[in-house]
Amino acid sequence: MSGPADTPEVVIRVRGLQNRFGRNIVHEGLDLDVYRGEILGIVGGSGTGKSVLLRSITGLQRPDAGRIEVLGVDILSGDERARATLDERWGVMFQDGALFSSLTVRENVEVPLRAIEGLDPRIRSQLADLKISMVGLPYLAGDSYPAELSGGMRKRAGLARALALDPEIVFLDEPTAGLDPIGAAAFDTLIRGLSRSMGLTVFLVTHDLDTLHAICDRVAVLAERRVLVEGGLRDMLAVDHPWVHEYFHGPRARAVFDVASPGGTGTKE
């Protein structure tokens, strides 16, 4: 989709999304736009369906109702061949990397590349090594199995696999969960750098306030079965909603804002 130069291109459009599991309604009438080249942080309380939203957009969860378009393709009722091409235009990194335990890191990264017909195995291996290097892993990590890696290294390996086909969009599910502060900050820096150098659009599910502050261009808050509010991180400070207020005005949030503005945020109660 294109428009005037000052109008951002929508690469993900969700309208009227509904997801339910038995009597439990997770999403009802959820709308969301994601713009090309941005890093969008998805936050919300437990049970608000952050990962369910990610899986719905990527076709891993069939919603009960609604419309989802990604890069102009209707995910739910579009042409099957057009839908299949999206697997080459996006990459997904699940929590803890979700690597195949019986494959080496290199073999894991090669999995998406095997879909390219006629690709020489030597070239495929070299491309995998390139992605492994891009995410900051040492060359020798390619010969290691997931169980031999630290949690942070597994996450980087998962990111390398998500980037294997040079996607336009990357979906990240809690990428810094379980990492120590230094490792999480390093991973944030990596994501920001790759998004800029590769022109990636990043859809990022997270609960980490430091990540929201460090790399996200916008934030979308899931609450009351929908996207309650979206905007810049500081826009969240003015939202009059119990969960949003507690999350963005709590001690950890004040610490994040105070680091960003040493003079204070003016948000003390």
Short mmCIF file of N, CA and C in Angstrom, two decimals, residues 109-240:
data_model
loop_
_atom_site.label_atom_id
_atom_site.label_comp_id
_atom_site.label_asym_id
_atom_site.label_seq_id
_atom_site.Cartn_x
_atom_site.Cartn_y
_atom_site.Cartn_z
N VAL A 109 19.71 -22.66 11.37
CA VAL A 109 19.59 -21.46 10.54
C VAL A 109 19.34 -21.84 9.08
N GLU A 110 19.83 -23.00 8.67
CA GLU A 110 19.63 -23.45 7.30
C GLU A 110 18.20 -23.90 7.01
N VAL A 111 17.43 -24.19 8.05
CA VAL A 111 16.08 -24.74 7.82
C VAL A 111 15.25 -23.88 6.88
N PRO A 112 15.11 -22.55 7.10
CA PRO A 112 14.33 -21.75 6.14
C PRO A 112 14.96 -21.72 4.76
N LEU A 113 16.29 -21.78 4.69
CA LEU A 113 16.99 -21.70 3.41
C LEU A 113 16.74 -22.93 2.55
N ARG A 114 16.35 -24.05 3.16
CA ARG A 114 16.09 -25.27 2.40
C ARG A 114 14.86 -25.12 1.49
N ALA A 115 14.07 -24.10 1.74
CA ALA A 115 12.90 -23.88 0.89
C ALA A 115 13.28 -23.29 -0.46
N ILE A 116 14.51 -22.82 -0.59
CA ILE A 116 14.97 -22.24 -1.85
C ILE A 116 15.43 -23.36 -2.77
N GLU A 117 14.68 -23.60 -3.82
CA GLU A 117 14.99 -24.71 -4.73
C GLU A 117 16.31 -24.46 -5.45
N GLY A 118 17.12 -25.51 -5.54
CA GLY A 118 18.34 -25.43 -6.30
C GLY A 118 19.50 -24.74 -5.62
N LEU A 119 19.31 -24.33 -4.36
CA LEU A 119 20.39 -23.65 -3.66
C LEU A 119 21.48 -24.65 -3.28
N ASP A 120 22.69 -24.38 -3.73
CA ASP A 120 23.82 -25.27 -3.45
C ASP A 120 24.02 -25.40 -1.94
N PRO A 121 24.19 -26.62 -1.42
CA PRO A 121 24.38 -26.81 0.02
C PRO A 121 25.53 -25.99 0.59
N ARG A 122 26.59 -25.82 -0.19
CA ARG A 122 27.73 -25.03 0.30
C ARG A 122 27.33 -23.57 0.46
N ILE A 123 26.57 -23.06 -0.49
CA ILE A 123 26.09 -21.67 -0.40
C ILE A 123 25.14 -21.52 0.78
N ARG A 124 24.27 -22.52 0.94
CA ARG A 124 23.33 -22.49 2.06
C ARG A 124 24.07 -22.43 3.40
N SER A 125 25.12 -23.22 3.53
CA SER A 125 25.91 -23.22 4.76
C SER A 125 26.61 -21.88 4.96
N GLN A 126 27.11 -21.30 3.88
CA GLN A 126 27.78 -20.00 3.98
C GLN A 126 26.80 -18.89 4.37
N LEU A 127 25.60 -18.95 3.81
CA LEU A 127 24.58 -17.96 4.17
C LEU A 127 24.20 -18.09 5.65
N ALA A 128 24.11 -19.33 6.12
CA ALA A 128 23.81 -19.55 7.53
C ALA A 128 24.91 -18.97 8.41
N ASP A 129 26.16 -19.17 8.02
CA ASP A 129 27.29 -18.63 8.78
C ASP A 129 27.25 -17.10 8.80
N LEU A 130 26.82 -16.51 7.67
CA LEU A 130 26.71 -15.05 7.62
C LEU A 130 25.68 -14.56 8.62
N LYS A 131 24.52 -15.21 8.70
CA LYS A 131 23.48 -14.80 9.65
C LYS A 131 23.95 -15.01 11.09
N ILE A 132 24.68 -16.09 11.32
CA ILE A 132 25.21 -16.35 12.66
C ILE A 132 26.16 -15.23 13.07
N SER A 133 26.97 -14.78 12.13
CA SER A 133 27.88 -13.67 12.41
C SER A 133 27.12 -12.36 12.63
N MET A 134 26.06 -12.15 11.87
CA MET A 134 25.29 -10.90 11.96
C MET A 134 24.70 -10.70 13.35
N VAL A 135 24.34 -11.79 14.03
CA VAL A 135 23.72 -11.65 15.34
C VAL A 135 24.74 -11.69 16.47
N GLY A 136 26.02 -11.65 16.12
CA GLY A 136 27.06 -11.52 17.13
C GLY A 136 27.53 -12.81 17.76
N LEU A 137 27.22 -13.95 17.13
CA LEU A 137 27.72 -15.23 17.64
C LEU A 137 29.07 -15.54 17.00
N PRO A 138 29.96 -16.17 17.76
CA PRO A 138 31.25 -16.57 17.17
C PRO A 138 31.06 -17.65 16.11
N TYR A 139 31.98 -17.71 15.18
CA TYR A 139 31.89 -18.66 14.07
C TYR A 139 31.71 -20.10 14.57
N LEU A 140 32.44 -20.46 15.62
CA LEU A 140 32.40 -21.84 16.12
C LEU A 140 31.03 -22.21 16.69
N ALA A 141 30.20 -21.22 16.99
CA ALA A 141 28.87 -21.51 17.52
C ALA A 141 28.03 -22.28 16.51
N GLY A 142 28.35 -22.15 15.24
CA GLY A 142 27.59 -22.84 14.21
C GLY A 142 27.64 -24.35 14.34
N ASP A 143 28.71 -24.87 14.93
CA ASP A 143 28.86 -26.32 15.09
C ASP A 143 28.29 -26.82 16.41
N SER A 144 27.79 -25.92 17.25
CA SER A 144 27.27 -26.29 18.56
C SER A 144 25.80 -26.66 18.48
N TYR A 145 25.37 -27.47 19.45
CA TYR A 145 23.95 -27.79 19.58
C TYR A 145 23.32 -26.83 20.59
N PRO A 146 22.01 -26.59 20.50
CA PRO A 146 21.36 -25.64 21.40
C PRO A 146 21.65 -25.88 22.88
N ALA A 147 21.71 -27.15 23.30
CA ALA A 147 21.94 -27.45 24.71
C ALA A 147 23.33 -27.02 25.17
N GLU A 148 24.24 -26.78 24.24
CA GLU A 148 25.60 -26.38 24.57
C GLU A 148 25.75 -24.88 24.67
N LEU A 149 24.67 -24.14 24.41
CA LEU A 149 24.72 -22.68 24.40
C LEU A 149 24.07 -22.09 25.64
N SER A 150 24.48 -20.89 25.99
CA SER A 150 23.80 -20.15 27.05
C SER A 150 22.45 -19.66 26.53
N GLY A 151 21.60 -19.20 27.44
CA GLY A 151 20.29 -18.70 27.04
C GLY A 151 20.39 -17.55 26.06
N GLY A 152 21.31 -16.63 26.32
CA GLY A 152 21.48 -15.49 25.42
C GLY A 152 21.94 -15.91 24.04
N MET A 153 22.83 -16.90 23.98
CA MET A 153 23.30 -17.38 22.69
C MET A 153 22.20 -18.10 21.92
N ARG A 154 21.35 -18.83 22.63
CA ARG A 154 20.22 -19.50 21.96
C ARG A 154 19.28 -18.47 21.35
N LYS A 155 19.06 -17.39 22.08
CA LYS A 155 18.19 -16.34 21.54
C LYS A 155 18.80 -15.73 20.28
N ARG A 156 20.10 -15.51 20.29
CA ARG A 156 20.75 -14.97 19.10
C ARG A 156 20.69 -15.95 17.93
N ALA A 157 20.82 -17.24 18.24
CA ALA A 157 20.70 -18.25 17.19
C ALA A 157 19.28 -18.26 16.62
N GLY A 158 18.29 -18.12 17.50
CA GLY A 158 16.90 -18.04 17.03
C GLY A 158 16.68 -16.83 16.15
N LEU A 159 17.31 -15.72 16.51
CA LEU A 159 17.20 -14.51 15.69
C LEU A 159 17.87 -14.72 14.34
N ALA A 160 19.04 -15.39 14.33
CA ALA A 160 19.72 -15.68 13.06
C ALA A 160 18.82 -16.49 12.14
N ARG A 161 18.12 -17.48 12.70
CA ARG A 161 17.20 -18.27 11.87
C ARG A 161 16.06 -17.41 11.34
N ALA A 162 15.54 -16.50 12.18
CA ALA A 162 14.45 -15.62 11.74
C ALA A 162 14.89 -14.70 10.61
N LEU A 163 16.19 -14.41 10.55
CA LEU A 163 16.72 -13.50 9.53
C LEU A 163 17.24 -14.23 8.30
N ALA A 164 17.13 -15.54 8.29
CA ALA A 164 17.77 -16.35 7.25
C ALA A 164 17.41 -15.92 5.84
N LEU A 165 16.17 -15.55 5.60
CA LEU A 165 15.70 -15.23 4.26
C LEU A 165 15.62 -13.72 4.01
N ASP A 166 16.34 -12.94 4.81
CA ASP A 166 16.33 -11.47 4.68
C ASP A 166 14.90 -10.92 4.66
N PRO A 167 14.14 -11.16 5.72
CA PRO A 167 12.73 -10.77 5.72
C PRO A 167 12.53 -9.26 5.81
N GLU A 168 11.31 -8.84 5.50
CA GLU A 168 10.92 -7.45 5.65
C GLU A 168 10.38 -7.18 7.06
N ILE A 169 9.79 -8.20 7.67
CA ILE A 169 9.19 -8.08 9.00
C ILE A 169 9.75 -9.18 9.88
N VAL A 170 10.06 -8.83 11.13
CA VAL A 170 10.49 -9.83 12.10
C VAL A 170 9.57 -9.74 13.31
N PHE A 171 9.07 -10.90 13.73
CA PHE A 171 8.23 -11.02 14.92
C PHE A 171 9.08 -11.59 16.05
N LEU A 172 9.13 -10.90 17.17
CA LEU A 172 9.93 -11.32 18.31
C LEU A 172 9.03 -11.48 19.53
N ASP A 173 9.05 -12.67 20.13
CA ASP A 173 8.21 -12.95 21.29
C ASP A 173 9.08 -12.98 22.55
N GLU A 174 8.98 -11.94 23.37
CA GLU A 174 9.74 -11.81 24.62
C GLU A 174 11.24 -12.10 24.39
N PRO A 175 11.89 -11.33 23.53
CA PRO A 175 13.28 -11.66 23.18
C PRO A 175 14.28 -11.51 24.32
N THR A 176 13.99 -10.68 25.32
CA THR A 176 14.95 -10.49 26.40
C THR A 176 14.54 -11.20 27.69
N ALA A 177 13.45 -11.96 27.65
CA ALA A 177 13.02 -12.68 28.86
C ALA A 177 14.10 -13.64 29.32
N GLY A 178 14.41 -13.63 30.61
CA GLY A 178 15.38 -14.54 31.18
C GLY A 178 16.82 -14.10 31.07
N LEU A 179 17.07 -12.97 30.40
CA LEU A 179 18.44 -12.48 30.28
C LEU A 179 18.77 -11.53 31.43
N ASP A 180 20.04 -11.52 31.83
CA ASP A 180 20.46 -10.54 32.84
C ASP A 180 20.46 -9.16 32.20
N PRO A 181 20.50 -8.08 33.01
CA PRO A 181 20.40 -6.72 32.45
C PRO A 181 21.43 -6.41 31.38
N ILE A 182 22.65 -6.90 31.55
CA ILE A 182 23.69 -6.62 30.55
C ILE A 182 23.37 -7.35 29.24
N GLY A 183 22.98 -8.63 29.36
CA GLY A 183 22.64 -9.39 28.17
C GLY A 183 21.41 -8.83 27.47
N ALA A 184 20.41 -8.38 28.24
CA ALA A 184 19.21 -7.81 27.65
C ALA A 184 19.52 -6.52 26.91
N ALA A 185 20.37 -5.68 27.51
CA ALA A 185 20.74 -4.42 26.87
C ALA A 185 21.49 -4.67 25.57
N ALA A 186 22.38 -5.68 25.59
CA ALA A 186 23.13 -6.02 24.38
C ALA A 186 22.19 -6.53 23.28
N PHE A 187 21.17 -7.30 23.67
CA PHE A 187 20.23 -7.82 22.68
C PHE A 187 19.38 -6.68 22.12
N ASP A 188 18.99 -5.74 22.97
CA ASP A 188 18.25 -4.57 22.50
C ASP A 188 19.06 -3.81 21.45
N THR A 189 20.35 -3.60 21.75
CA THR A 189 21.22 -2.88 20.82
C THR A 189 21.33 -3.63 19.49
N LEU A 190 21.41 -4.96 19.57
CA LEU A 190 21.48 -5.77 18.37
C LEU A 190 20.22 -5.60 17.52
N ILE A 191 19.05 -5.68 18.14
CA ILE A 191 17.79 -5.54 17.40
C ILE A 191 17.70 -4.18 16.74
N ARG A 192 18.02 -3.14 17.50
CA ARG A 192 17.96 -1.79 16.95
C ARG A 192 18.91 -1.65 15.76
N GLY A 193 20.13 -2.15 15.89
CA GLY A 193 21.09 -2.04 14.80
C GLY A 193 20.66 -2.79 13.56
N LEU A 194 20.15 -4.02 13.74
CA LEU A 194 19.70 -4.81 12.59
C LEU A 194 18.48 -4.19 11.93
N SER A 195 17.58 -3.63 12.73
CA SER A 195 16.38 -3.02 12.15
C SER A 195 16.74 -1.85 11.26
N ARG A 196 17.75 -1.10 11.67
CA ARG A 196 18.17 0.06 10.88
C ARG A 196 18.98 -0.36 9.65
N SER A 197 19.91 -1.28 9.83
CA SER A 197 20.77 -1.67 8.72
C SER A 197 20.03 -2.48 7.66
N MET A 198 19.02 -3.27 8.07
CA MET A 198 18.30 -4.12 7.14
C MET A 198 16.94 -3.54 6.75
N GLY A 199 16.55 -2.41 7.33
CA GLY A 199 15.26 -1.83 7.03
C GLY A 199 14.10 -2.67 7.51
N LEU A 200 14.28 -3.33 8.64
CA LEU A 200 13.27 -4.25 9.15
C LEU A 200 12.11 -3.51 9.83
N THR A 201 10.93 -4.07 9.71
CA THR A 201 9.82 -3.74 10.58
C THR A 201 9.82 -4.79 11.69
N VAL A 202 9.76 -4.35 12.94
CA VAL A 202 9.86 -5.28 14.07
C VAL A 202 8.58 -5.22 14.90
N PHE A 203 7.94 -6.37 15.04
CA PHE A 203 6.76 -6.55 15.90
C PHE A 203 7.25 -7.29 17.12
N LEU A 204 7.28 -6.60 18.26
CA LEU A 204 7.99 -7.11 19.43
C LEU A 204 7.06 -7.23 20.63
N VAL A 205 6.80 -8.45 21.07
CA VAL A 205 6.04 -8.69 22.29
C VAL A 205 7.03 -8.67 23.46
N THR A 206 6.77 -7.83 24.45
CA THR A 206 7.70 -7.73 25.56
C THR A 206 6.99 -7.25 26.81
N HIS A 207 7.62 -7.49 27.96
CA HIS A 207 7.16 -6.89 29.21
C HIS A 207 8.25 -6.00 29.78
N ASP A 208 9.37 -5.89 29.05
CA ASP A 208 10.58 -5.24 29.55
C ASP A 208 10.53 -3.73 29.27
N LEU A 209 10.39 -2.95 30.32
CA LEU A 209 10.33 -1.49 30.18
C LEU A 209 11.61 -0.92 29.60
N ASP A 210 12.74 -1.52 29.94
CA ASP A 210 14.01 -1.05 29.38
C ASP A 210 14.03 -1.24 27.87
N THR A 211 13.51 -2.35 27.39
CA THR A 211 13.45 -2.58 25.95
C THR A 211 12.53 -1.58 25.28
N LEU A 212 11.37 -1.32 25.88
CA LEU A 212 10.44 -0.34 25.31
C LEU A 212 11.13 1.01 25.15
N HIS A 213 11.86 1.42 26.19
CA HIS A 213 12.53 2.72 26.15
C HIS A 213 13.70 2.74 25.17
N ALA A 214 14.45 1.63 25.13
CA ALA A 214 15.70 1.62 24.36
C ALA A 214 15.47 1.55 22.86
N ILE A 215 14.46 0.79 22.40
CA ILE A 215 14.40 0.55 20.96
C ILE A 215 13.04 0.76 20.30
N CYS A 216 11.96 0.86 21.06
CA CYS A 216 10.63 0.90 20.42
C CYS A 216 10.26 2.31 19.97
N ASP A 217 9.76 2.39 18.73
CA ASP A 217 9.27 3.67 18.21
C ASP A 217 7.87 3.96 18.71
N ARG A 218 7.07 2.92 18.84
CA ARG A 218 5.72 3.05 19.37
C ARG A 218 5.41 1.88 20.29
N VAL A 219 4.39 2.07 21.11
CA VAL A 219 3.92 1.04 22.03
C VAL A 219 2.42 0.85 21.83
N ALA A 220 1.98 -0.40 21.80
CA ALA A 220 0.55 -0.71 21.77
C ALA A 220 0.22 -1.54 23.00
N VAL A 221 -0.77 -1.08 23.76
CA VAL A 221 -1.15 -1.74 25.01
C VAL A 221 -2.41 -2.57 24.80
N LEU A 222 -2.32 -3.86 25.12
CA LEU A 222 -3.49 -4.73 25.05
C LEU A 222 -4.17 -4.75 26.42
N ALA A 223 -5.44 -4.45 26.41
CA ALA A 223 -6.25 -4.48 27.63
C ALA A 223 -7.71 -4.49 27.20
N GLU A 224 -8.55 -5.05 28.02
CA GLU A 224 -9.99 -5.10 27.75
C GLU A 224 -10.26 -5.73 26.38
N ARG A 225 -9.45 -6.75 26.02
CA ARG A 225 -9.65 -7.58 24.82
C ARG A 225 -9.33 -6.85 23.51
N ARG A 226 -8.64 -5.72 23.59
CA ARG A 226 -8.35 -4.95 22.38
C ARG A 226 -7.07 -4.15 22.57
N VAL A 227 -6.69 -3.41 21.53
CA VAL A 227 -5.61 -2.44 21.70
C VAL A 227 -6.22 -1.22 22.36
N LEU A 228 -5.91 -1.05 23.63
CA LEU A 228 -6.52 0.03 24.41
C LEU A 228 -5.96 1.38 23.99
N VAL A 229 -4.64 1.44 23.80
CA VAL A 229 -4.00 2.70 23.45
C VAL A 229 -2.69 2.39 22.74
N GLU A 230 -2.26 3.29 21.86
CA GLU A 230 -0.98 3.16 21.20
C GLU A 230 -0.36 4.53 21.03
N GLY A 231 0.96 4.58 20.98
CA GLY A 231 1.65 5.85 20.83
C GLY A 231 3.07 5.74 21.34
N GLY A 232 3.71 6.89 21.54
CA GLY A 232 5.06 6.91 22.08
C GLY A 232 5.06 6.51 23.54
N LEU A 233 6.24 6.16 24.03
CA LEU A 233 6.34 5.69 25.42
C LEU A 233 5.83 6.74 26.40
N ARG A 234 6.18 7.98 26.21
CA ARG A 234 5.74 9.03 27.14
C ARG A 234 4.25 9.32 27.02
N ASP A 235 3.65 8.98 25.87
CA ASP A 235 2.20 9.15 25.73
C ASP A 235 1.46 8.27 26.73
N MET A 236 2.08 7.16 27.12
CA MET A 236 1.43 6.23 28.03
C MET A 236 1.24 6.83 29.43
N LEU A 237 2.06 7.83 29.76
CA LEU A 237 1.97 8.44 31.09
C LEU A 237 0.65 9.17 31.31
N ALA A 238 0.01 9.57 30.22
CA ALA A 238 -1.23 10.34 30.35
C ALA A 238 -2.48 9.47 30.27
N VAL A 239 -2.31 8.15 30.13
CA VAL A 239 -3.46 7.26 29.96
C VAL A 239 -4.09 6.95 31.32
N ASP A 240 -5.38 7.20 31.41
CA ASP A 240 -6.11 6.98 32.67
C ASP A 240 -6.77 5.60 32.63
#
